[in-house]
Short mmCIF file of C-alpha atoms (C1' of nucleotides) in Angstrom, two decimals:
data_model
loop_
_atom_site.label_atom_id
_atom_site.label_comp_id
_atom_site.label_asym_id
_atom_site.label_seq_id
_atom_site.Cartn_x
_atom_site.Cartn_y
_atom_site.Cartn_z
CA MET A 1 37.26 -11.50 -39.21
CA ARG A 2 36.22 -8.30 -37.51
CA PHE A 3 32.84 -6.68 -38.09
CA LYS A 4 32.64 -3.11 -36.97
CA THR A 5 28.98 -2.28 -36.93
CA LYS A 6 28.34 1.36 -37.45
CA GLY A 7 24.88 1.46 -36.00
CA MET A 8 22.92 0.16 -33.11
CA GLU A 9 22.48 -3.42 -34.23
CA PRO A 10 22.78 -5.61 -31.15
CA LEU A 11 25.80 -7.88 -30.96
CA THR A 12 25.37 -11.45 -32.10
CA THR A 13 25.74 -14.11 -29.46
CA GLU A 14 29.14 -15.01 -30.87
CA GLN A 15 30.30 -11.40 -30.64
CA LYS A 16 29.05 -11.06 -27.10
CA ILE A 17 31.01 -14.12 -26.06
CA ILE A 18 34.21 -12.92 -27.72
CA LYS A 19 33.86 -9.52 -26.14
CA ALA A 20 33.32 -10.90 -22.66
CA ALA A 21 36.09 -13.47 -23.03
CA SER A 22 38.42 -10.81 -24.35
CA LYS A 23 37.84 -8.63 -21.34
CA LEU A 24 38.22 -11.37 -18.76
CA PHE A 25 41.14 -13.21 -20.30
CA THR A 26 43.18 -10.03 -20.66
CA GLN A 27 42.29 -8.94 -17.15
CA LYS A 28 42.96 -12.18 -15.35
CA GLY A 29 44.69 -14.63 -17.66
CA TYR A 30 43.55 -18.01 -18.94
CA ALA A 31 43.52 -20.19 -15.84
CA ALA A 32 41.94 -17.61 -13.55
CA THR A 33 39.06 -16.98 -15.93
CA LYS A 34 36.15 -19.40 -15.50
CA THR A 35 33.80 -20.30 -18.32
CA ARG A 36 30.84 -19.45 -16.10
CA GLU A 37 32.21 -15.95 -15.61
CA ILE A 38 32.51 -15.45 -19.34
CA ALA A 39 28.94 -16.63 -19.80
CA GLU A 40 27.70 -14.29 -17.10
CA GLU A 41 29.68 -11.33 -18.44
CA ALA A 42 28.35 -12.03 -21.93
CA ASP A 43 24.87 -12.53 -20.52
CA ILE A 44 24.43 -15.88 -22.20
CA ASN A 45 24.07 -19.48 -21.11
CA LEU A 46 27.17 -21.52 -20.33
CA ALA A 47 26.33 -24.16 -22.93
CA LEU A 48 26.39 -21.55 -25.68
CA LEU A 49 30.05 -21.00 -25.10
CA ASN A 50 30.80 -24.58 -25.96
CA TYR A 51 28.19 -24.57 -28.71
CA TYR A 52 29.97 -21.72 -30.51
CA PHE A 53 33.60 -22.28 -29.65
CA GLY A 54 33.82 -25.95 -28.69
CA SER A 55 35.94 -25.34 -25.63
CA LYS A 56 37.46 -22.73 -23.37
CA GLU A 57 40.81 -23.24 -25.03
CA ARG A 58 39.54 -22.61 -28.56
CA LEU A 59 37.83 -19.45 -27.39
CA TYR A 60 41.03 -18.38 -25.73
CA LYS A 61 43.00 -18.89 -28.90
CA GLU A 62 40.60 -16.66 -30.77
CA VAL A 63 41.14 -13.92 -28.21
CA VAL A 64 44.91 -14.27 -28.22
CA LYS A 65 45.06 -14.18 -32.00
CA ASP A 66 42.94 -11.05 -31.97
CA LYS A 67 44.99 -9.26 -29.32
CA LEU A 68 48.33 -10.28 -30.77
CA TRP A 69 47.25 -8.92 -34.09
CA MET A 70 46.22 -5.62 -32.51
CA LEU A 71 49.75 -5.35 -31.19
CA LEU A 72 51.55 -6.36 -34.38
CA GLU A 73 49.52 -4.55 -37.01
CA VAL A 74 50.71 -1.23 -35.60
CA MET A 75 54.28 -2.16 -36.39
CA ILE A 76 54.75 -4.77 -39.10
CA PRO A 77 53.24 -3.07 -42.19
CA ILE A 78 54.87 0.29 -41.47
CA LEU A 79 58.34 -1.04 -40.75
CA SER A 80 58.61 -2.94 -44.01
CA ASP A 81 57.25 -0.18 -46.25
CA GLU A 82 60.14 1.24 -48.28
CA LYS A 83 58.19 4.35 -49.21
CA VAL A 84 57.94 5.47 -45.59
CA SER A 85 61.01 7.31 -44.29
CA LEU A 86 62.67 6.27 -41.07
CA GLU A 87 61.49 9.40 -39.30
CA GLU A 88 57.91 8.84 -40.40
CA LYS A 89 58.16 5.25 -39.24
CA VAL A 90 59.32 6.16 -35.77
CA MET A 91 56.82 9.00 -35.43
CA THR A 92 53.89 6.93 -36.69
CA ILE A 93 54.67 3.90 -34.57
CA ALA A 94 55.17 6.06 -31.48
CA GLU A 95 51.88 7.83 -32.12
CA ASN A 96 49.90 4.69 -32.91
CA TYR A 97 51.26 2.62 -30.04
CA THR A 98 50.77 5.32 -27.48
CA GLN A 99 47.19 5.78 -28.55
CA LEU A 100 46.48 2.05 -28.75
CA LEU A 101 48.05 1.27 -25.39
CA LEU A 102 46.35 4.14 -23.62
CA GLU A 103 43.08 2.58 -24.74
CA HIS A 104 44.20 -0.97 -23.96
CA GLU A 105 46.69 -0.74 -21.14
CA GLU A 106 46.51 -4.42 -20.36
CA LEU A 107 47.36 -5.48 -23.92
CA PRO A 108 51.17 -5.71 -23.95
CA ILE A 109 51.59 -7.36 -20.57
CA PHE A 110 48.85 -9.84 -21.41
CA ILE A 111 50.44 -10.85 -24.69
CA LEU A 112 54.01 -10.92 -23.40
CA ASN A 113 53.04 -12.91 -20.35
CA GLU A 114 50.98 -15.44 -22.27
CA TRP A 115 53.77 -15.71 -24.81
CA THR A 116 56.16 -16.61 -21.99
CA VAL A 117 53.83 -18.90 -20.09
CA ASN A 118 52.20 -20.58 -23.04
CA GLU A 119 54.83 -20.53 -25.73
CA ASP A 120 53.54 -23.37 -27.89
CA LEU A 121 50.29 -21.52 -28.44
CA PHE A 122 52.12 -18.77 -30.29
CA VAL A 123 54.16 -21.06 -32.50
CA ASP A 124 51.48 -21.49 -35.13
CA ILE A 125 50.05 -17.99 -34.73
CA THR A 126 53.38 -16.33 -35.51
CA ARG A 127 54.70 -18.90 -37.92
CA ASP A 128 54.37 -16.57 -40.91
CA ALA A 129 54.97 -13.31 -39.07
CA ARG A 130 58.76 -13.27 -39.22
CA LEU A 131 60.28 -9.86 -39.51
CA PHE A 132 60.70 -9.35 -43.23
CA ALA A 133 61.48 -5.67 -42.63
CA LYS A 134 65.13 -6.20 -41.74
CA PRO A 135 66.69 -5.27 -45.13
CA VAL A 136 64.53 -2.18 -45.50
CA ILE A 137 65.46 -0.85 -42.08
CA GLU A 138 69.10 -1.68 -42.66
CA LYS A 139 69.15 0.45 -45.80
CA GLN A 140 67.35 3.35 -44.16
CA LEU A 141 69.64 3.31 -41.15
CA LYS A 142 72.63 3.72 -43.46
CA GLU A 143 70.93 6.54 -45.36
CA ASN A 144 70.42 8.34 -42.06
CA GLY A 145 74.01 7.81 -41.01
CA MET A 146 72.98 5.65 -38.10
CA LYS A 147 75.53 3.12 -37.00
CA VAL A 148 73.27 1.00 -34.85
CA SER A 149 72.24 -2.57 -35.71
CA VAL A 150 68.68 -3.36 -36.76
CA PRO A 151 67.94 -5.44 -33.64
CA ASP A 152 69.20 -2.63 -31.41
CA PHE A 153 67.21 -0.07 -33.36
CA ILE A 154 63.96 -2.02 -33.03
CA ALA A 155 64.65 -2.90 -29.41
CA ASN A 156 65.35 0.74 -28.53
CA LEU A 157 62.28 1.95 -30.37
CA LEU A 158 59.90 -0.50 -28.74
CA SER A 159 61.58 -0.11 -25.35
CA LEU A 160 61.16 3.63 -25.25
CA ILE A 161 57.54 3.47 -26.39
CA MET A 162 56.15 0.38 -24.74
CA PHE A 163 58.04 -0.14 -21.52
CA SER A 164 56.17 2.58 -19.64
CA PHE A 165 52.96 0.66 -20.23
CA VAL A 166 54.41 -2.69 -19.30
CA ALA A 167 55.94 -1.30 -16.13
CA LYS A 168 53.07 1.03 -15.28
CA PRO A 169 52.33 -0.53 -11.88
CA LEU A 170 55.97 -0.14 -10.90
CA ILE A 171 56.16 3.43 -12.20
CA VAL A 172 52.95 4.52 -10.53
CA SER A 173 53.31 2.81 -7.16
CA SER A 174 56.89 4.03 -6.82
CA GLY A 175 55.51 7.55 -6.94
CA LEU A 176 57.56 8.32 -10.05
CA VAL A 177 54.43 9.34 -11.95
CA GLU A 178 50.97 9.94 -10.50
CA GLU A 179 48.20 7.70 -11.83
CA GLY A 180 46.31 10.72 -13.15
CA GLU A 181 49.44 12.02 -14.87
CA PHE A 182 50.25 8.80 -16.67
CA ALA A 183 48.58 9.70 -19.97
CA ASN A 184 50.42 13.03 -20.03
CA PHE A 185 53.66 11.27 -19.19
CA VAL A 186 53.51 8.83 -22.11
CA ASN A 187 52.20 11.48 -24.49
CA ARG A 188 55.12 13.75 -23.68
CA ARG A 189 57.55 10.86 -24.18
CA LYS A 190 55.93 10.02 -27.49
CA GLY A 191 56.94 13.43 -28.87
CA LYS A 192 60.60 12.88 -27.95
CA ILE A 193 61.12 9.40 -29.34
CA TRP A 194 62.46 10.45 -32.74
CA GLU A 195 64.87 12.94 -31.15
CA TRP A 196 66.07 10.26 -28.77
CA MET A 197 66.44 7.67 -31.51
CA THR A 198 68.58 9.98 -33.65
CA LYS A 199 70.77 10.96 -30.71
CA ILE A 200 71.29 7.40 -29.58
CA ASN A 201 72.35 6.31 -33.02
CA GLN A 202 74.46 9.43 -33.72
CA MET B 1 64.44 -14.42 5.65
CA ARG B 2 66.86 -16.20 3.35
CA PHE B 3 69.24 -18.90 4.50
CA LYS B 4 72.04 -19.57 2.10
CA THR B 5 73.56 -22.84 3.16
CA LYS B 6 77.14 -23.16 2.10
CA GLY B 7 77.39 -26.89 2.25
CA MET B 8 75.49 -29.99 1.32
CA GLU B 9 72.86 -29.97 4.05
CA PRO B 10 69.60 -31.14 2.54
CA LEU B 11 66.86 -28.54 2.25
CA THR B 12 64.29 -28.41 5.01
CA THR B 13 60.74 -29.29 4.05
CA GLU B 14 59.80 -25.63 4.21
CA GLN B 15 62.64 -24.72 1.86
CA LYS B 16 61.73 -27.49 -0.55
CA ILE B 17 58.16 -26.19 -0.74
CA ILE B 18 59.24 -22.57 -1.31
CA LYS B 19 61.67 -23.64 -3.99
CA ALA B 20 59.11 -25.71 -5.85
CA ALA B 21 56.40 -23.09 -5.49
CA SER B 22 58.79 -20.41 -6.67
CA LYS B 23 59.59 -22.31 -9.80
CA LEU B 24 56.02 -23.19 -10.69
CA PHE B 25 54.39 -19.88 -9.82
CA THR B 26 56.90 -17.90 -11.86
CA GLN B 27 56.60 -20.32 -14.74
CA LYS B 28 52.85 -20.56 -14.90
CA GLY B 29 51.27 -17.96 -12.67
CA TYR B 30 49.07 -18.38 -9.61
CA ALA B 31 45.87 -19.87 -10.98
CA ALA B 32 47.53 -22.31 -13.35
CA THR B 33 49.70 -23.77 -10.61
CA LYS B 34 48.01 -26.54 -8.63
CA THR B 35 48.88 -27.35 -5.04
CA ARG B 36 49.37 -30.99 -5.99
CA GLU B 37 51.97 -29.97 -8.57
CA ILE B 38 53.88 -28.00 -5.99
CA ALA B 39 53.81 -30.95 -3.62
CA GLU B 40 55.03 -33.30 -6.33
CA GLU B 41 57.78 -30.91 -7.46
CA ALA B 42 58.88 -30.47 -3.85
CA ASP B 43 58.60 -34.22 -3.30
CA ILE B 44 56.50 -33.83 -0.18
CA ASN B 45 53.02 -34.78 0.90
CA LEU B 46 50.25 -32.43 -0.16
CA ALA B 47 49.05 -31.80 3.38
CA LEU B 48 52.44 -30.44 4.38
CA LEU B 49 51.89 -27.46 2.18
CA ASN B 50 48.99 -26.35 4.32
CA TYR B 51 50.77 -27.47 7.47
CA TYR B 52 53.61 -25.04 6.78
CA PHE B 53 51.95 -22.22 4.88
CA GLY B 54 48.27 -22.44 5.74
CA SER B 55 47.05 -21.98 2.21
CA LYS B 56 48.08 -21.72 -1.41
CA GLU B 57 47.59 -17.98 -1.30
CA ARG B 58 49.87 -17.44 1.69
CA LEU B 59 52.56 -19.51 0.01
CA TYR B 60 52.11 -17.46 -3.14
CA LYS B 61 52.53 -14.21 -1.24
CA GLU B 62 55.82 -15.45 0.17
CA VAL B 63 57.06 -16.17 -3.32
CA VAL B 64 55.90 -12.85 -4.73
CA LYS B 65 57.53 -10.91 -1.90
CA ASP B 66 60.75 -12.78 -2.51
CA LYS B 67 60.77 -12.22 -6.27
CA LEU B 68 59.72 -8.60 -6.07
CA TRP B 69 62.54 -7.95 -3.69
CA MET B 70 65.03 -9.61 -6.05
CA LEU B 71 63.90 -7.13 -8.68
CA LEU B 72 63.95 -4.03 -6.48
CA GLU B 73 67.09 -4.54 -4.46
CA VAL B 74 69.17 -4.17 -7.63
CA MET B 75 67.86 -0.65 -8.07
CA ILE B 76 66.59 1.04 -4.92
CA PRO B 77 69.71 1.19 -2.71
CA ILE B 78 72.00 2.28 -5.54
CA LEU B 79 69.73 4.99 -6.92
CA SER B 80 69.36 6.77 -3.62
CA ASP B 81 73.02 6.65 -2.62
CA GLU B 82 74.47 10.16 -2.95
CA LYS B 83 78.02 8.89 -2.89
CA VAL B 84 77.56 6.95 -6.12
CA SER B 85 77.94 9.04 -9.26
CA LEU B 86 75.31 8.97 -11.97
CA GLU B 87 77.59 7.11 -14.35
CA GLU B 88 78.38 4.48 -11.73
CA LYS B 89 74.68 4.15 -11.02
CA VAL B 90 73.79 3.52 -14.62
CA MET B 91 76.69 1.16 -15.19
CA THR B 92 76.07 -0.82 -12.01
CA ILE B 93 72.35 -1.15 -12.53
CA ALA B 94 72.85 -2.19 -16.15
CA GLU B 95 75.42 -4.75 -15.11
CA ASN B 96 73.45 -6.15 -12.20
CA TYR B 97 70.12 -6.32 -13.99
CA THR B 98 71.53 -7.95 -17.06
CA GLN B 99 73.19 -10.60 -14.96
CA LEU B 100 70.17 -11.14 -12.72
CA LEU B 101 67.73 -11.36 -15.62
CA LEU B 102 69.90 -13.69 -17.64
CA GLU B 103 69.73 -16.03 -14.67
CA HIS B 104 66.02 -15.44 -14.06
CA GLU B 105 64.49 -14.58 -17.38
CA GLU B 106 60.97 -15.13 -16.16
CA LEU B 107 61.32 -12.70 -13.26
CA PRO B 108 60.25 -9.33 -14.71
CA ILE B 109 57.30 -10.57 -16.72
CA PHE B 110 56.08 -12.59 -13.74
CA ILE B 111 56.21 -9.63 -11.39
CA LEU B 112 54.79 -7.13 -13.85
CA ASN B 113 51.98 -9.44 -14.87
CA GLU B 114 51.05 -10.37 -11.33
CA TRP B 115 51.21 -6.71 -10.40
CA THR B 116 48.68 -5.96 -13.12
CA VAL B 117 46.41 -8.94 -12.56
CA ASN B 118 46.55 -8.98 -8.80
CA GLU B 119 47.09 -5.37 -7.86
CA ASP B 120 45.72 -5.48 -4.30
CA LEU B 121 48.36 -8.02 -3.35
CA PHE B 122 51.12 -5.52 -4.01
CA VAL B 123 49.56 -2.68 -2.09
CA ASP B 124 50.88 -3.84 1.27
CA ILE B 125 54.11 -5.26 -0.08
CA THR B 126 55.16 -1.94 -1.66
CA ARG B 127 53.60 0.37 0.88
CA ASP B 128 56.98 1.48 2.21
CA ALA B 129 58.96 1.15 -1.00
CA ARG B 130 58.22 4.58 -2.48
CA LEU B 131 61.01 6.09 -4.50
CA PHE B 132 62.92 8.21 -2.04
CA ALA B 133 65.73 8.63 -4.58
CA LYS B 134 64.06 11.43 -6.53
CA PRO B 135 65.95 14.42 -5.01
CA VAL B 136 69.32 12.70 -5.30
CA ILE B 137 68.84 11.88 -8.97
CA GLU B 138 67.52 15.36 -9.65
CA LYS B 139 70.69 16.92 -8.26
CA GLN B 140 72.98 14.55 -10.15
CA LEU B 141 71.14 15.13 -13.42
CA LYS B 142 71.80 18.87 -13.07
CA GLU B 143 75.46 18.30 -12.25
CA ASN B 144 75.78 16.27 -15.43
CA GLY B 145 74.05 18.94 -17.50
CA MET B 146 71.17 16.64 -18.30
CA LYS B 147 67.89 18.33 -19.00
CA VAL B 148 65.65 15.31 -18.71
CA SER B 149 63.12 14.81 -15.90
CA VAL B 150 63.69 12.20 -13.23
CA PRO B 151 60.73 10.04 -14.34
CA ASP B 152 61.98 10.10 -17.94
CA PHE B 153 65.49 9.29 -16.82
CA ILE B 154 64.40 6.28 -14.80
CA ALA B 155 61.95 5.16 -17.46
CA ASN B 156 64.63 5.37 -20.16
CA LEU B 157 67.16 3.52 -18.05
CA LEU B 158 64.87 0.66 -17.13
CA SER B 159 63.41 0.52 -20.64
CA LEU B 160 66.75 0.12 -22.33
CA ILE B 161 67.91 -2.52 -19.85
CA MET B 162 64.82 -4.55 -19.09
CA PHE B 163 62.58 -4.41 -22.12
CA SER B 164 64.62 -6.93 -24.09
CA PHE B 165 63.91 -9.49 -21.39
CA VAL B 166 60.24 -8.67 -21.11
CA ALA B 167 59.80 -8.83 -24.87
CA LYS B 168 62.15 -11.73 -25.44
CA PRO B 169 59.55 -14.01 -27.04
CA LEU B 170 58.65 -11.27 -29.50
CA ILE B 171 62.27 -10.48 -30.27
CA VAL B 172 63.28 -14.09 -30.74
CA SER B 173 60.30 -15.38 -32.68
CA SER B 174 60.41 -12.40 -35.03
CA GLY B 175 63.87 -13.55 -36.02
CA LEU B 176 65.37 -10.26 -34.84
CA VAL B 177 67.77 -12.11 -32.54
CA GLU B 178 68.47 -15.84 -32.49
CA GLU B 179 67.70 -17.67 -29.25
CA GLY B 180 71.33 -18.67 -28.88
CA GLU B 181 72.48 -15.11 -29.46
CA PHE B 182 70.21 -13.55 -26.87
CA ALA B 183 72.75 -13.44 -24.05
CA ASN B 184 75.29 -11.78 -26.36
CA PHE B 185 72.64 -9.35 -27.52
CA VAL B 186 71.76 -8.09 -24.04
CA ASN B 187 75.38 -8.11 -22.89
CA ARG B 188 76.37 -5.93 -25.84
CA ARG B 189 73.49 -3.56 -25.09
CA LYS B 190 74.51 -3.40 -21.45
CA GLY B 191 77.82 -1.84 -22.43
CA LYS B 192 76.14 0.93 -24.41
CA ILE B 193 73.54 2.03 -21.90
CA TRP B 194 75.56 4.84 -20.33
CA GLU B 195 76.55 6.19 -23.75
CA TRP B 196 72.93 6.11 -24.82
CA MET B 197 71.71 7.74 -21.64
CA THR B 198 74.16 10.64 -21.96
CA LYS B 199 73.30 11.19 -25.62
CA ILE B 200 69.56 11.09 -25.03
CA ASN B 201 69.80 13.67 -22.29
CA GLN B 202 72.31 15.83 -24.12
"C1'" DC C 1 60.78 -46.36 29.53
"C1'" DC C 2 57.18 -43.90 27.76
"C1'" DA C 3 54.34 -40.04 27.04
"C1'" DA C 4 54.25 -35.80 24.50
"C1'" DG C 5 54.53 -33.36 20.54
"C1'" DG C 6 56.08 -31.95 16.20
"C1'" DG C 7 56.43 -33.76 11.57
"C1'" DT C 8 54.40 -36.72 8.00
"C1'" DT C 9 51.07 -39.56 5.66
"C1'" DA C 10 46.90 -41.48 3.12
"C1'" DA C 11 42.30 -40.69 2.74
"C1'" DA C 12 38.34 -37.99 2.39
"C1'" DC C 13 35.37 -33.82 1.63
"C1'" DA C 14 32.99 -30.12 -0.36
"C1'" DA C 15 33.06 -26.83 -3.71
"C1'" DA C 16 34.37 -25.52 -8.32
"C1'" DT C 17 34.87 -26.30 -12.99
"C1'" DG C 18 34.79 -27.66 -18.05
"C1'" DA C 19 31.92 -30.09 -20.73
"C1'" DT C 20 27.67 -32.61 -22.34
"C1'" DT C 21 22.92 -33.84 -22.94
"C1'" DA C 22 18.28 -33.65 -24.23
"C1'" DA C 23 14.49 -31.04 -24.42
"C1'" DA C 24 12.37 -26.51 -25.57
"C1'" DT C 25 12.01 -22.42 -28.32
"C1'" DC C 26 12.61 -19.53 -32.27
"C1'" DA C 27 12.95 -18.25 -37.12
"C1'" DT C 28 12.62 -19.45 -41.76
"C1'" DT C 29 11.07 -22.15 -45.54
"C1'" DT C 30 7.77 -25.16 -47.83
"C1'" DA D 1 0.39 -24.55 -40.53
"C1'" DA D 2 3.80 -28.13 -40.84
"C1'" DA D 3 8.54 -29.00 -41.24
"C1'" DT D 4 13.16 -28.02 -40.80
"C1'" DG D 5 17.27 -26.33 -38.94
"C1'" DA D 6 19.41 -23.08 -35.82
"C1'" DT D 7 19.56 -21.30 -31.22
"C1'" DT D 8 18.82 -21.44 -26.28
"C1'" DT D 9 17.96 -23.47 -21.94
"C1'" DA D 10 18.18 -26.15 -17.38
"C1'" DA D 11 20.00 -30.04 -15.54
"C1'" DT D 12 23.59 -33.24 -15.02
"C1'" DC D 13 28.28 -35.54 -15.29
"C1'" DA D 14 32.93 -36.52 -14.33
"C1'" DT D 15 37.06 -34.42 -12.78
"C1'" DT D 16 39.82 -31.37 -10.55
"C1'" DT D 17 41.17 -28.69 -6.73
"C1'" DG D 18 42.10 -26.52 -2.16
"C1'" DT D 19 41.69 -27.90 2.28
"C1'" DT D 20 40.90 -30.85 6.35
"C1'" DT D 21 41.00 -34.92 9.17
"C1'" DA D 22 42.69 -38.55 11.77
"C1'" DA D 23 45.98 -41.78 12.27
"C1'" DC D 24 50.92 -42.83 12.35
"C1'" DC D 25 55.74 -42.20 12.87
"C1'" DC D 26 59.93 -40.74 15.38
"C1'" DT D 27 62.63 -38.12 18.34
"C1'" DT D 28 63.24 -36.40 23.03
"C1'" DG D 29 62.82 -34.96 27.88
"C1'" DG D 30 61.21 -36.46 32.42
#
DNA sequence: CCAAGGGTTAAACAAATGATTAAATCATTT
DNA sequence: AAATGATTTAATCATTTGTTTAACCCTTGG
């Protein structure tokens, strides 16, 4: 679905539209983004948007699918891989999420908000994305002498990594962390996640 | 600002509008909510909305101020009170937030999303809400032999309490926790927060 | 009693918005 | 170069949307 062009080839019209729509939808949400804005941002004619994607809604679904996948692919394959130890899992996910979210700060709040506001849209997208990792994690938790449940383990892991990004406006405007220090803040936290996870779970 | 009427007196027109707007804005966001919907939900004539509030935006700001305050008043006064021990603080905040968010699940994601999407709006609202609690917490962390920084302490506390609500759609649709079990899930977590916080911070 | 004024209403307005159309242009094949 | 299909464009359409207007109630104070 994704074509990463190594060189300088100009984007196709379709790619330009997706890129512009991606930026605007994640910045301002579905309803606040106007098709004319997308066209302008993509530097194409309004009619092209409907020519390629049929409607604003279909374009939106493409973007959501894309962004949701960015968020899930960091987690799903690693969690369910039996050959990866629990420590490696936590370290890798912490590392990958921190890096991803520093580059796309608006990603988690966009997805979580849209998922709340527009639940039906996600029904078909996530139909086959159930968490098949449960038994694997369960086994590894026992091996590590951790007495916590799988849901608590996952919730704690994601909380400690992702919440800072979701609550960034609150954290920054409260003066808790300076805007310019935010990257350092989350990078420092990233290095402590495994320690915290082991302590929490004994 | 808030009038809690004990009895059966019918809501004033102004109250009916705020109530309807509150519901719709938090459910669907600013742009997706139409003034005609608010009027219909409030069972009043459309023109009354502008008669009482001047514009959709002014009405929206009222709602945001209200909801933001609901979210902050649970935390701010308790955190900065020197007479409340650290354990009491954590326990009380965990208790109060869990209860508040079970009753208003849409609250945190609404505020955090609007804060991201519509940052300028929050500038004046939060101008005087800086976190004056820092020195108090710092002292209490030392007294409890905790080596963590204040920002990490607050981030961990809020993460462990609030993230489940923010990420509820993800947690539920992944099959991690059943919809019907969600309240039990967060209530069980609530009871462990203080234990977790002490372990994390040694 | 009635005029004044706040509260309420239906109707209308202008701008915006998502979508469509039909014609023009471009690139590729015959 | 003619033909064909894909791409691009400007113009237009039909609704929607936030706001305003002007008339109409209904209570109340002089």
